[in-house]
Short mmCIF file of C-alpha atoms in Angstrom, two decimals:
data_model
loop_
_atom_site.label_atom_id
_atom_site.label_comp_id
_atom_site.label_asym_id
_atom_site.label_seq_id
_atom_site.Cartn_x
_atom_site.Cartn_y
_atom_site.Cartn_z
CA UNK A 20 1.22 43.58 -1.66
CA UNK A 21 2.82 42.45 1.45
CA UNK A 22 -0.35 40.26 2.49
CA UNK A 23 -0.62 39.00 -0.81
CA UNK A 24 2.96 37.57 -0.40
CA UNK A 25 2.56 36.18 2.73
CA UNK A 26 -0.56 34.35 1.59
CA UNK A 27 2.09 32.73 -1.17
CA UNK A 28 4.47 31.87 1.34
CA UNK A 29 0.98 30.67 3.35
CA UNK A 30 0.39 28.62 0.94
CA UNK A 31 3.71 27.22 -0.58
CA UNK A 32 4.00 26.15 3.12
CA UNK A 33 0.72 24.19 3.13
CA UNK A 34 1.74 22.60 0.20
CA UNK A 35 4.85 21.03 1.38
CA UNK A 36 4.58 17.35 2.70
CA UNK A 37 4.50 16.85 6.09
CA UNK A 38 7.31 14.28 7.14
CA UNK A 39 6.32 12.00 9.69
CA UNK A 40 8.27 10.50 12.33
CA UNK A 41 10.31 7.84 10.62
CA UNK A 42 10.31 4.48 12.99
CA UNK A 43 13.12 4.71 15.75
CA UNK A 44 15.80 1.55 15.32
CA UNK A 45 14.74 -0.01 18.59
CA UNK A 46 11.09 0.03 17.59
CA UNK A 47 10.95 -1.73 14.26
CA UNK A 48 8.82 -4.84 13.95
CA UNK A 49 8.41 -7.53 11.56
CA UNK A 50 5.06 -8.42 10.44
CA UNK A 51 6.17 -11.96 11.90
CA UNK A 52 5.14 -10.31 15.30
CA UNK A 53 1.58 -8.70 14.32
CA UNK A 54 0.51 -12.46 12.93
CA UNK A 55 -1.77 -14.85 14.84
CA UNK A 56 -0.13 -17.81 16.90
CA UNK A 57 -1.35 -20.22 14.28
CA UNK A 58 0.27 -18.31 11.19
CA UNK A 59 3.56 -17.87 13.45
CA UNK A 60 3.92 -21.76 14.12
CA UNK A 61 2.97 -22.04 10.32
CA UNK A 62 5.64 -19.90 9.12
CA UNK A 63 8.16 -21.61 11.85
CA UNK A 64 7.93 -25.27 10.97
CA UNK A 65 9.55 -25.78 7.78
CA UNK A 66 6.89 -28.92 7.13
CA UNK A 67 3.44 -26.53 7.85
CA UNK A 68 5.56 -23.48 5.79
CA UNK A 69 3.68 -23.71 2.01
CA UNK A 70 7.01 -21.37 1.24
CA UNK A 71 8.98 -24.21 1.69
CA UNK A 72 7.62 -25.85 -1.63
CA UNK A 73 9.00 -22.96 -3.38
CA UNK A 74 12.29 -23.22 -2.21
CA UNK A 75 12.33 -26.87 -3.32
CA UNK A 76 11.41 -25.93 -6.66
CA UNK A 77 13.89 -23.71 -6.77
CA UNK A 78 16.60 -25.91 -5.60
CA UNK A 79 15.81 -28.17 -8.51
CA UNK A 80 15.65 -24.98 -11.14
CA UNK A 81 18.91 -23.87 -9.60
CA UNK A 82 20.75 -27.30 -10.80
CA UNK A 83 18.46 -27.24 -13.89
CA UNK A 84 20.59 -26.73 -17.31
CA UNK A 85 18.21 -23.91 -19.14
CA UNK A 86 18.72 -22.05 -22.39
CA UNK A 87 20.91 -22.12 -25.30
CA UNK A 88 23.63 -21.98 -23.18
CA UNK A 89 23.08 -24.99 -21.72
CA UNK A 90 24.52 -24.21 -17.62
CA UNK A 91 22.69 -24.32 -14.40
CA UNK A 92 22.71 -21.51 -11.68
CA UNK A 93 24.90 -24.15 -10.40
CA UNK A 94 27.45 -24.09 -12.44
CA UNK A 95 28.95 -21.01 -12.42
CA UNK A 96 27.28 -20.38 -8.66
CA UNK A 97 27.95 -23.94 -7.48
CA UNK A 98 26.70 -24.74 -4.00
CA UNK A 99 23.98 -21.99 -3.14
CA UNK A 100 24.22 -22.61 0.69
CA UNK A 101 27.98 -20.98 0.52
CA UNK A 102 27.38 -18.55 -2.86
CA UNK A 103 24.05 -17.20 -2.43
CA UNK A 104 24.55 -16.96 1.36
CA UNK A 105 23.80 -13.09 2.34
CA UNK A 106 22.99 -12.02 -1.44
CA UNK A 107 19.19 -11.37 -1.15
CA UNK A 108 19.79 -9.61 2.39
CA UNK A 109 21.55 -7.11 0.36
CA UNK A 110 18.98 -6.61 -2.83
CA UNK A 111 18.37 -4.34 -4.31
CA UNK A 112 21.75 -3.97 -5.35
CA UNK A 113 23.59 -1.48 -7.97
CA UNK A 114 24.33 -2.74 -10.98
CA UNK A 115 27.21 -0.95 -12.61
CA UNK A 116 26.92 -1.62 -16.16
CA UNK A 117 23.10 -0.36 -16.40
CA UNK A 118 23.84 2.25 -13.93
CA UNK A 119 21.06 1.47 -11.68
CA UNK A 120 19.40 -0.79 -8.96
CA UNK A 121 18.11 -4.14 -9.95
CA UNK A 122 16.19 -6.35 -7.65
CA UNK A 123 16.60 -10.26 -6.76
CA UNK A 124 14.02 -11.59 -9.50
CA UNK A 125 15.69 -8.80 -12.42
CA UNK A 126 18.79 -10.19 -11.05
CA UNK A 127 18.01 -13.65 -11.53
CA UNK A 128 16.21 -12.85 -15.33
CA UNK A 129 19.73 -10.99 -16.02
CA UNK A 130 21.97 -14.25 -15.40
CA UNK A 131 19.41 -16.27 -17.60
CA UNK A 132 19.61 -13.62 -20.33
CA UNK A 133 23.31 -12.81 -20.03
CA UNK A 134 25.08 -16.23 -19.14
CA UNK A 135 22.56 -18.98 -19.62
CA UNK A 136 21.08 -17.67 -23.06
CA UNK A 137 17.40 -18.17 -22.12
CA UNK A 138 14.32 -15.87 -21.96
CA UNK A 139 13.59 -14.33 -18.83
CA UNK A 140 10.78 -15.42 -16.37
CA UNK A 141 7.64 -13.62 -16.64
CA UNK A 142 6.71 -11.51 -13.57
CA UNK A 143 5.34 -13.34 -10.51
CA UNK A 144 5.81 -16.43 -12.21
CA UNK A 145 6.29 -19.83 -10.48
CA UNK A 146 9.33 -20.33 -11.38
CA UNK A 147 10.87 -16.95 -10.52
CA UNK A 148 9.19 -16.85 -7.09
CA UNK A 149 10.71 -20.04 -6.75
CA UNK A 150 13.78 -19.63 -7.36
CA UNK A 151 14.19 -16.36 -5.17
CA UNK A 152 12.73 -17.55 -3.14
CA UNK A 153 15.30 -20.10 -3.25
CA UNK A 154 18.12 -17.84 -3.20
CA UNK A 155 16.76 -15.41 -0.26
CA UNK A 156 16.18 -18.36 2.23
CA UNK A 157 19.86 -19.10 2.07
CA UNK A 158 20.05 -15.88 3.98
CA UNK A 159 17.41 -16.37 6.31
CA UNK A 160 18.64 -15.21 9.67
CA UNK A 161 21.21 -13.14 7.92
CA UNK A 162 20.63 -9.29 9.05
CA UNK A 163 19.92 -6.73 5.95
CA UNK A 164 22.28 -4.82 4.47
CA UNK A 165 21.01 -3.30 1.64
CA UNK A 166 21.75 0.32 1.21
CA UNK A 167 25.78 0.04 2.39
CA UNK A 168 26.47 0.52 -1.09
CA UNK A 169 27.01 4.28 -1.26
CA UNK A 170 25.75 4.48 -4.73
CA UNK A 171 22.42 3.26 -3.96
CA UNK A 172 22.08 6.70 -2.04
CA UNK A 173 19.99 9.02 -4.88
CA UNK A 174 17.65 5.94 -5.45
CA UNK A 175 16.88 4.95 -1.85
CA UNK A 176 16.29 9.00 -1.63
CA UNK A 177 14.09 8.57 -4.18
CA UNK A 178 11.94 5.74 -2.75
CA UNK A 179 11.94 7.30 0.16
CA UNK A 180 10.43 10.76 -1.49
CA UNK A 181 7.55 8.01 -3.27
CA UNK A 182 7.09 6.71 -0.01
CA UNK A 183 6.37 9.91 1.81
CA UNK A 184 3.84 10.83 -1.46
CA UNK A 185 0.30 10.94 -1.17
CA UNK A 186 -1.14 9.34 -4.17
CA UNK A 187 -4.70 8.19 -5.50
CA UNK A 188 -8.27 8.76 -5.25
CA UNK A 189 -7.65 8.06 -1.35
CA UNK A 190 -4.85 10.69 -1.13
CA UNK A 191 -2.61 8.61 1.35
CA UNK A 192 1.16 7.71 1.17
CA UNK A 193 2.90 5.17 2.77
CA UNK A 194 4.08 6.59 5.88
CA UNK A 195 0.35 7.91 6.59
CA UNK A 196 -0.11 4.01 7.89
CA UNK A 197 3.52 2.40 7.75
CA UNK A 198 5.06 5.10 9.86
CA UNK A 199 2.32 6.87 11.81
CA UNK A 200 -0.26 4.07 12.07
CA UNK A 201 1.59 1.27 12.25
CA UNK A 202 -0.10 -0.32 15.40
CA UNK A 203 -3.38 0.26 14.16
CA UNK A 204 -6.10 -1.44 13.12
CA UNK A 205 -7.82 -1.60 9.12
CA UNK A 206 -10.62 -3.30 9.30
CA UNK A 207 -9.63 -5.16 11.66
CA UNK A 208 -6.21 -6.35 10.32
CA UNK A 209 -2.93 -4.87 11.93
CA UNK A 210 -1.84 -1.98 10.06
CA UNK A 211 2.29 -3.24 10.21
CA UNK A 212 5.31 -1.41 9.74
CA UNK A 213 5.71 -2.46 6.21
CA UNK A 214 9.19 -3.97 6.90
CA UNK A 215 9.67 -6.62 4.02
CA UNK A 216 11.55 -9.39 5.45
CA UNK A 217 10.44 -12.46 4.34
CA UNK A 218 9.87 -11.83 0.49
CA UNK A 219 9.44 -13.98 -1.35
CA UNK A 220 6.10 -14.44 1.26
CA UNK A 221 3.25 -16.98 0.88
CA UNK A 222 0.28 -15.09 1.30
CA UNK A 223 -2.42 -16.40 3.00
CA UNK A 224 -4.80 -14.61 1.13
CA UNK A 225 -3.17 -15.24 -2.23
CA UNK A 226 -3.49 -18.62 -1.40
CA UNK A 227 0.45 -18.24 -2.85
CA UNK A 228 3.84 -17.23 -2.85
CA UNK A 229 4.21 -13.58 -4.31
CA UNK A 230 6.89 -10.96 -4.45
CA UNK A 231 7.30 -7.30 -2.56
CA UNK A 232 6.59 -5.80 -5.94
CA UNK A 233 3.08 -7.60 -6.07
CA UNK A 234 2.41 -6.68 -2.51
CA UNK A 235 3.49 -2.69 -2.95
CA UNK A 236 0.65 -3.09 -6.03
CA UNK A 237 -1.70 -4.35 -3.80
CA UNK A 238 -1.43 -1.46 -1.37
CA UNK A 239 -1.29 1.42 -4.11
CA UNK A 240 -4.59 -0.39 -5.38
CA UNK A 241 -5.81 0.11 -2.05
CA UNK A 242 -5.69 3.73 -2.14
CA UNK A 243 -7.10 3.80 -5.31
CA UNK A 244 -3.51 4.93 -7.22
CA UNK A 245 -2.58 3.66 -10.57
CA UNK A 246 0.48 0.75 -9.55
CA UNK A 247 3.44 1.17 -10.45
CA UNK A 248 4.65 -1.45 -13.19
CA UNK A 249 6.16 -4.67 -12.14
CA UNK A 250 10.00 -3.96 -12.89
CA UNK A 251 9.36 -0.14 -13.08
CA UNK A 252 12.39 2.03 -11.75
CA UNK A 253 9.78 3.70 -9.06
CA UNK A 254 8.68 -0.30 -7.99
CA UNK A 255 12.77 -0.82 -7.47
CA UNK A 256 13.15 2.20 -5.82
CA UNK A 257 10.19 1.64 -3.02
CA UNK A 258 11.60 -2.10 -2.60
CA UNK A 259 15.28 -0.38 -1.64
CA UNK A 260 13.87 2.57 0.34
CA UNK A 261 11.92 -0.20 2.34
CA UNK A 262 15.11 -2.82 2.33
CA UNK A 263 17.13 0.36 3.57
CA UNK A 264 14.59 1.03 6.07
CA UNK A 265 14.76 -2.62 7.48
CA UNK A 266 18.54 -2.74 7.78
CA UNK A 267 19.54 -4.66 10.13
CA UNK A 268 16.78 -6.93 10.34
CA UNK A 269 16.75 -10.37 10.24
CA UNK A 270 15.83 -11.75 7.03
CA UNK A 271 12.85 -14.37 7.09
CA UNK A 272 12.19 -15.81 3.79
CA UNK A 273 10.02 -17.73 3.45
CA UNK A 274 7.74 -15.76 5.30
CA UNK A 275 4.07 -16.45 6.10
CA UNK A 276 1.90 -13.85 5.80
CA UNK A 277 -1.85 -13.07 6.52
CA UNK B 29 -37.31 11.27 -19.18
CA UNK B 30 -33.72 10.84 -21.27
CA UNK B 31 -32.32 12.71 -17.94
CA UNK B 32 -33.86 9.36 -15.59
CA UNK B 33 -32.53 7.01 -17.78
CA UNK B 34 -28.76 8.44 -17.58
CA UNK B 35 -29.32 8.62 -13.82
CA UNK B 36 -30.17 5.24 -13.96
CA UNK B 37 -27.39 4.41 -15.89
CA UNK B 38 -24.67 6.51 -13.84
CA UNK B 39 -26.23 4.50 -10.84
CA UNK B 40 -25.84 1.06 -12.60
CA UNK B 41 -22.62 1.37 -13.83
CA UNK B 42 -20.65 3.96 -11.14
CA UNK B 43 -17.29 2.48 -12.46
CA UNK B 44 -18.32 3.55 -16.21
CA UNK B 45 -19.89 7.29 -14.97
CA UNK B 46 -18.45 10.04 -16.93
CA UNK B 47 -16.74 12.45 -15.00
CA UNK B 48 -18.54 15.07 -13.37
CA UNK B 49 -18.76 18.60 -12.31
CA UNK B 50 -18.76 18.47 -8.30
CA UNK B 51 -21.70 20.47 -6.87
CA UNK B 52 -20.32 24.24 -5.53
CA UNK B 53 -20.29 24.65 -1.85
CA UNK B 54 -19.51 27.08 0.21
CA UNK B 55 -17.43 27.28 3.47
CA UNK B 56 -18.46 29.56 6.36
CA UNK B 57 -16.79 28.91 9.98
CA UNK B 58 -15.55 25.13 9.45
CA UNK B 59 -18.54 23.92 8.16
CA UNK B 60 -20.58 23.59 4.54
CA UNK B 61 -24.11 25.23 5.76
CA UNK B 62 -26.02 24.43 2.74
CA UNK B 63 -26.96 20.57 1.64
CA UNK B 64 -24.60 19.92 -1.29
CA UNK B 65 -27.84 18.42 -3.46
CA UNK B 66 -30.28 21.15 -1.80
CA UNK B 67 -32.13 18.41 -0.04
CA UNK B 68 -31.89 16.70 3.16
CA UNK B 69 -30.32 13.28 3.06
CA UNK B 70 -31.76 10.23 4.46
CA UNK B 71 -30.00 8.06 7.58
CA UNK B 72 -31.31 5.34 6.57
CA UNK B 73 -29.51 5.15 3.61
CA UNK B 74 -26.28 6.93 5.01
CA UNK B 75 -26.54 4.07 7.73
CA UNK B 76 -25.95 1.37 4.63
CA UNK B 77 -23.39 3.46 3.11
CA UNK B 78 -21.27 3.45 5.95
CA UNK B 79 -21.38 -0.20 7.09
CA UNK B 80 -20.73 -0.65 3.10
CA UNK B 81 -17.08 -1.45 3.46
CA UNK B 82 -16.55 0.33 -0.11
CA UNK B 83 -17.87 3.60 1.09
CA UNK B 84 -14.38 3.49 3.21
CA UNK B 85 -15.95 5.04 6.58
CA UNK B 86 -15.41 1.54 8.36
CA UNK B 87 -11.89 0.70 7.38
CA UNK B 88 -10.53 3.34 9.47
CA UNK B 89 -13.16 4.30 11.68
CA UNK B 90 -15.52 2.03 13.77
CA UNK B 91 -19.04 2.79 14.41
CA UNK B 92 -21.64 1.41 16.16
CA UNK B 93 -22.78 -0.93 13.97
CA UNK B 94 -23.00 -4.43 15.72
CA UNK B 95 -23.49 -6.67 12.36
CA UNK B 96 -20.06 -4.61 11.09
CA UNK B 97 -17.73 -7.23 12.19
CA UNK B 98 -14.34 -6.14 10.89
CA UNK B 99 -14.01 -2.27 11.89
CA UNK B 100 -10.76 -0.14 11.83
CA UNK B 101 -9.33 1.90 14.65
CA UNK B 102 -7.13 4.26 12.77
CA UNK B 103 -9.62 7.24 13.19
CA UNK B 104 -12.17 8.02 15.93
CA UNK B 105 -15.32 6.10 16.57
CA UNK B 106 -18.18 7.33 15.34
CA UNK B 107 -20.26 6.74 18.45
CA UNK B 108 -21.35 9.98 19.52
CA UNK B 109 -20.20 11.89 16.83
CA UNK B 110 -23.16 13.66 16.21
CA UNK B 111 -22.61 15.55 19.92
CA UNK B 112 -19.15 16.25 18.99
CA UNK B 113 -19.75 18.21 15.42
CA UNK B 114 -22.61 20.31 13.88
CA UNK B 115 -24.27 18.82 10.48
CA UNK B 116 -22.28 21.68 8.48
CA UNK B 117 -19.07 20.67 10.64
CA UNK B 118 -19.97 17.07 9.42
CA UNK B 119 -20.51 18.10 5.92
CA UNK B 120 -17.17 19.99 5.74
CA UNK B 121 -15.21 16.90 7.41
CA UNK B 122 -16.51 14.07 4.39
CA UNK B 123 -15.99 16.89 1.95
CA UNK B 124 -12.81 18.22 2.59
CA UNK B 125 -11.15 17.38 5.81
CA UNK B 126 -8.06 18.95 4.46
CA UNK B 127 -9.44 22.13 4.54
CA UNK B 128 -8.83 22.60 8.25
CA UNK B 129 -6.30 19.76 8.72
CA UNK B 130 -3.67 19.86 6.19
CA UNK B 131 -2.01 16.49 7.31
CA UNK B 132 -5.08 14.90 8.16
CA UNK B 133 -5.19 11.49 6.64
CA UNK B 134 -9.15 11.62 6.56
CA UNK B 135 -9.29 11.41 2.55
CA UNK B 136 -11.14 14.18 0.86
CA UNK B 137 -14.37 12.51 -0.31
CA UNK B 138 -15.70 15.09 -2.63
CA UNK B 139 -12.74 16.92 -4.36
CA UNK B 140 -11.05 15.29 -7.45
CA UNK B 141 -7.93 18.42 -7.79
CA UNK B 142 -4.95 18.10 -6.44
CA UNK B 143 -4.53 14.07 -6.44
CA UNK B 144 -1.80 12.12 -7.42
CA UNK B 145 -1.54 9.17 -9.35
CA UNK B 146 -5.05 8.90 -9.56
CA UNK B 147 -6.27 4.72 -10.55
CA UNK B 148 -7.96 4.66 -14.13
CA UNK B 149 -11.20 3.72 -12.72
CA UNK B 150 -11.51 6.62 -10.45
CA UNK B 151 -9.49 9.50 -12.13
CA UNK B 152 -12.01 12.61 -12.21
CA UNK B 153 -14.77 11.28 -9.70
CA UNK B 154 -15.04 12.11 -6.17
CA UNK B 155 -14.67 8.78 -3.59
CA UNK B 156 -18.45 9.95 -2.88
CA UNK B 157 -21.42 11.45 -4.57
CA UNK B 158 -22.95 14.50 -3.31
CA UNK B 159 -26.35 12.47 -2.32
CA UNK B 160 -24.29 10.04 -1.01
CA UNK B 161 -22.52 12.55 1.22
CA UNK B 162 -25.68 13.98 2.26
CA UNK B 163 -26.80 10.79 3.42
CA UNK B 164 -23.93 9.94 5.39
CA UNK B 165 -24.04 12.96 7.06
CA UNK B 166 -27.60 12.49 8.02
CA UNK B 167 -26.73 9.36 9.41
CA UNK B 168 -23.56 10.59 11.52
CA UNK B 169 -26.16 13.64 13.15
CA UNK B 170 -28.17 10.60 14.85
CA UNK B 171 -25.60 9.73 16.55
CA UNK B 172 -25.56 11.13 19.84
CA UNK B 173 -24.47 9.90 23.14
#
């Protein structure tokens, strides 16, 4: 009786997680600093940056009049450089009336719904990626802050607990490479931190600007998990565990990226 | 000959194979004594599999295998790794790794319980078939320092 209970406890124990070592303050690392000299100088010279495109798209969206409403961002918002200046370093934020975190690009799609009466951009399009991208380069530089909103605290807990998860045919979470392996090699491309600084990014091998949300996909694909839906509360909740997890950091957008 | 013919198929189409029953093994020491198909497996093939980049082996691991140009580093090299561990040893380690490393992150190539989240396409199959397994294991035993 007694060894059959010990075996239990035995084997509860193996079935907790095991938490790795979270990244120490002083050691975190933008993916900036993994990259090649080439995509470095690409991502530093606003003329070689294919970002840059997207934030002059979204400049013109953002004076734009759109739906039945008839207003442009810029017309409640007025000049983004002042209004939109330290906004996206502190996304995902809480939003009280739907009593949970939204993201930049839900953000955005809730202003066209609410105040300019039009229909929201579809996921990963053009002109959402645009325009966040847009709005998050007007605090490039700016350090993140997301997460000093105390009420964000049960969902960062929760991405955190998703990002600690092993998941899919491959069985590995997150922190198995982003915390433990981070200065490693797969397949010959550097492993990274998964700090996401610069999102929107343009992604050299999408040949295009994409979001965090697309990116996370790509890397639960990887491991051979079902992704998480664009939008989904679980996609928000890994975007502010990792925003939380970056604090502090300079924000880059819009970052390069191999 | 209706059995060939849905081998065939299960081989054409691995993304389309009905789920299937893993092959029993048994564990003695920390090693799977007995072939999982009841055959050897051939290094030739096992060779392929694991320069393959969708077998997985070379993402993590590197190997000596010169025309592999892109190989990973998050796991030990495979040079030599046929000094290092027994064929059963092998056997156990693309099998079940977990079995004598709970927080290994050496994924368990033949198990399909106790995953999360599982993709559509791979929900109930094992990241390697039992001849496959055999094969790569035949493979990693020729390589000795």
């Amino acid at each position: 009786m007694r060894l059959c209970a010990a075996a239990f406890i035995f084997a509860a124990l193996g079935a907790l997680p095991v938490l790795a070592a979270e990244i120490p303050a002083a050691d975190r690392r933008s993916g900036y600093s993994f990259m090649s000299s080439d995509s470095k100088a690409m991502q530093d010279d606003d003329t070689a940056n294919p970002g840059m495109l997207a934030v002059l798209e979204g400049e013109t969206l953002w004076q734009t009049k759109q739906g039945d409403a008839g207003k442009a961002c810029a017309d409640c918002h007025g000049d983004a450089a002042t209004s939109m200046k330290g906004v996206a370093a502190r996304y995902p934020a809480f939003d009280a009336a739907l009593g949970r975190p939204v993201d930049l690009e839900q953000r955005i799609n809730i202003c066209r719904r609410d105040h300019q009466q039009a229909s929201p951009f579809p996921n990963e399009s053009h002109e959402l990626l645009a325009l966040a991208t847009y709005v998050a380069q007007q605090s490039r530089g700016q350090p993140i802050t997301t997460g000093d909103d105390s009420a964000l605290a049960p969902f960062i807990a929760k991405g955190r607990e998703l990002f600690m998860q092993r998941q899919g045919q491959l069985n590995l979470a997150c922190t198995n490479c982003h915390d433990d392996n981070w200065d490693k090699h797969l397949a010959g491309s550097a492993v990274t931190q998964g700090q996401p600084t610069g999102y929107p990014i343009y992604r050299l091998e999408w040949q295009a600007m994409g979001s965090l949300q697309r990116r996370i996909r790509g890397c639960m694909t990887g491991v051979r998990a079902q992704a998480f839906d664009f939008g989904s509360p679980e996609m928000v909740a890994l975007e502010l565990y990792l925003m939380s997890r970056a604090h502090g950091m300079p924000l880059e957008t819009p970052a390069v990226r191999p | 000959m209706a059995a060939i013919a849905c081998c065939f198929l299960a081989a054409a189409l691995p993304h389309v194979a009905v789920a299937q029953a893993l092959a029993s093994y048994s564990i003695a020491g920390d090693g799977i004594a007995e072939s999982l198909t009841g055959q050897p497996g051939d290094a030739v093939r096992g060779r392929a599999l694991v320069a393959d980049r969708s077998s997985t082996c070379i993402l993590c691991h590197a190997a000596p295998l010169p025309e592999v140009r892109f190989q990973g580093d998050l796991a030990p090299n495979l040079a030599g790794v046929g000094s290092r561990w027994s064929v059963p040893q092998l056997r156990l380690r693309l099998v079940d790794a977990s079995k004598f490393k709970s927080d290994t992150i050496m994924p368990s190539y033949y198990r399909v319980d106790g995953l999360t989240r599982v993709g559509r396409n791979w929900q109930g199959k094992p990241i390697l078939g039992a001849e496959q397994i055999e094969d790569i294991v035949a493979y990693l035993a020729t390589l000795r320092d």
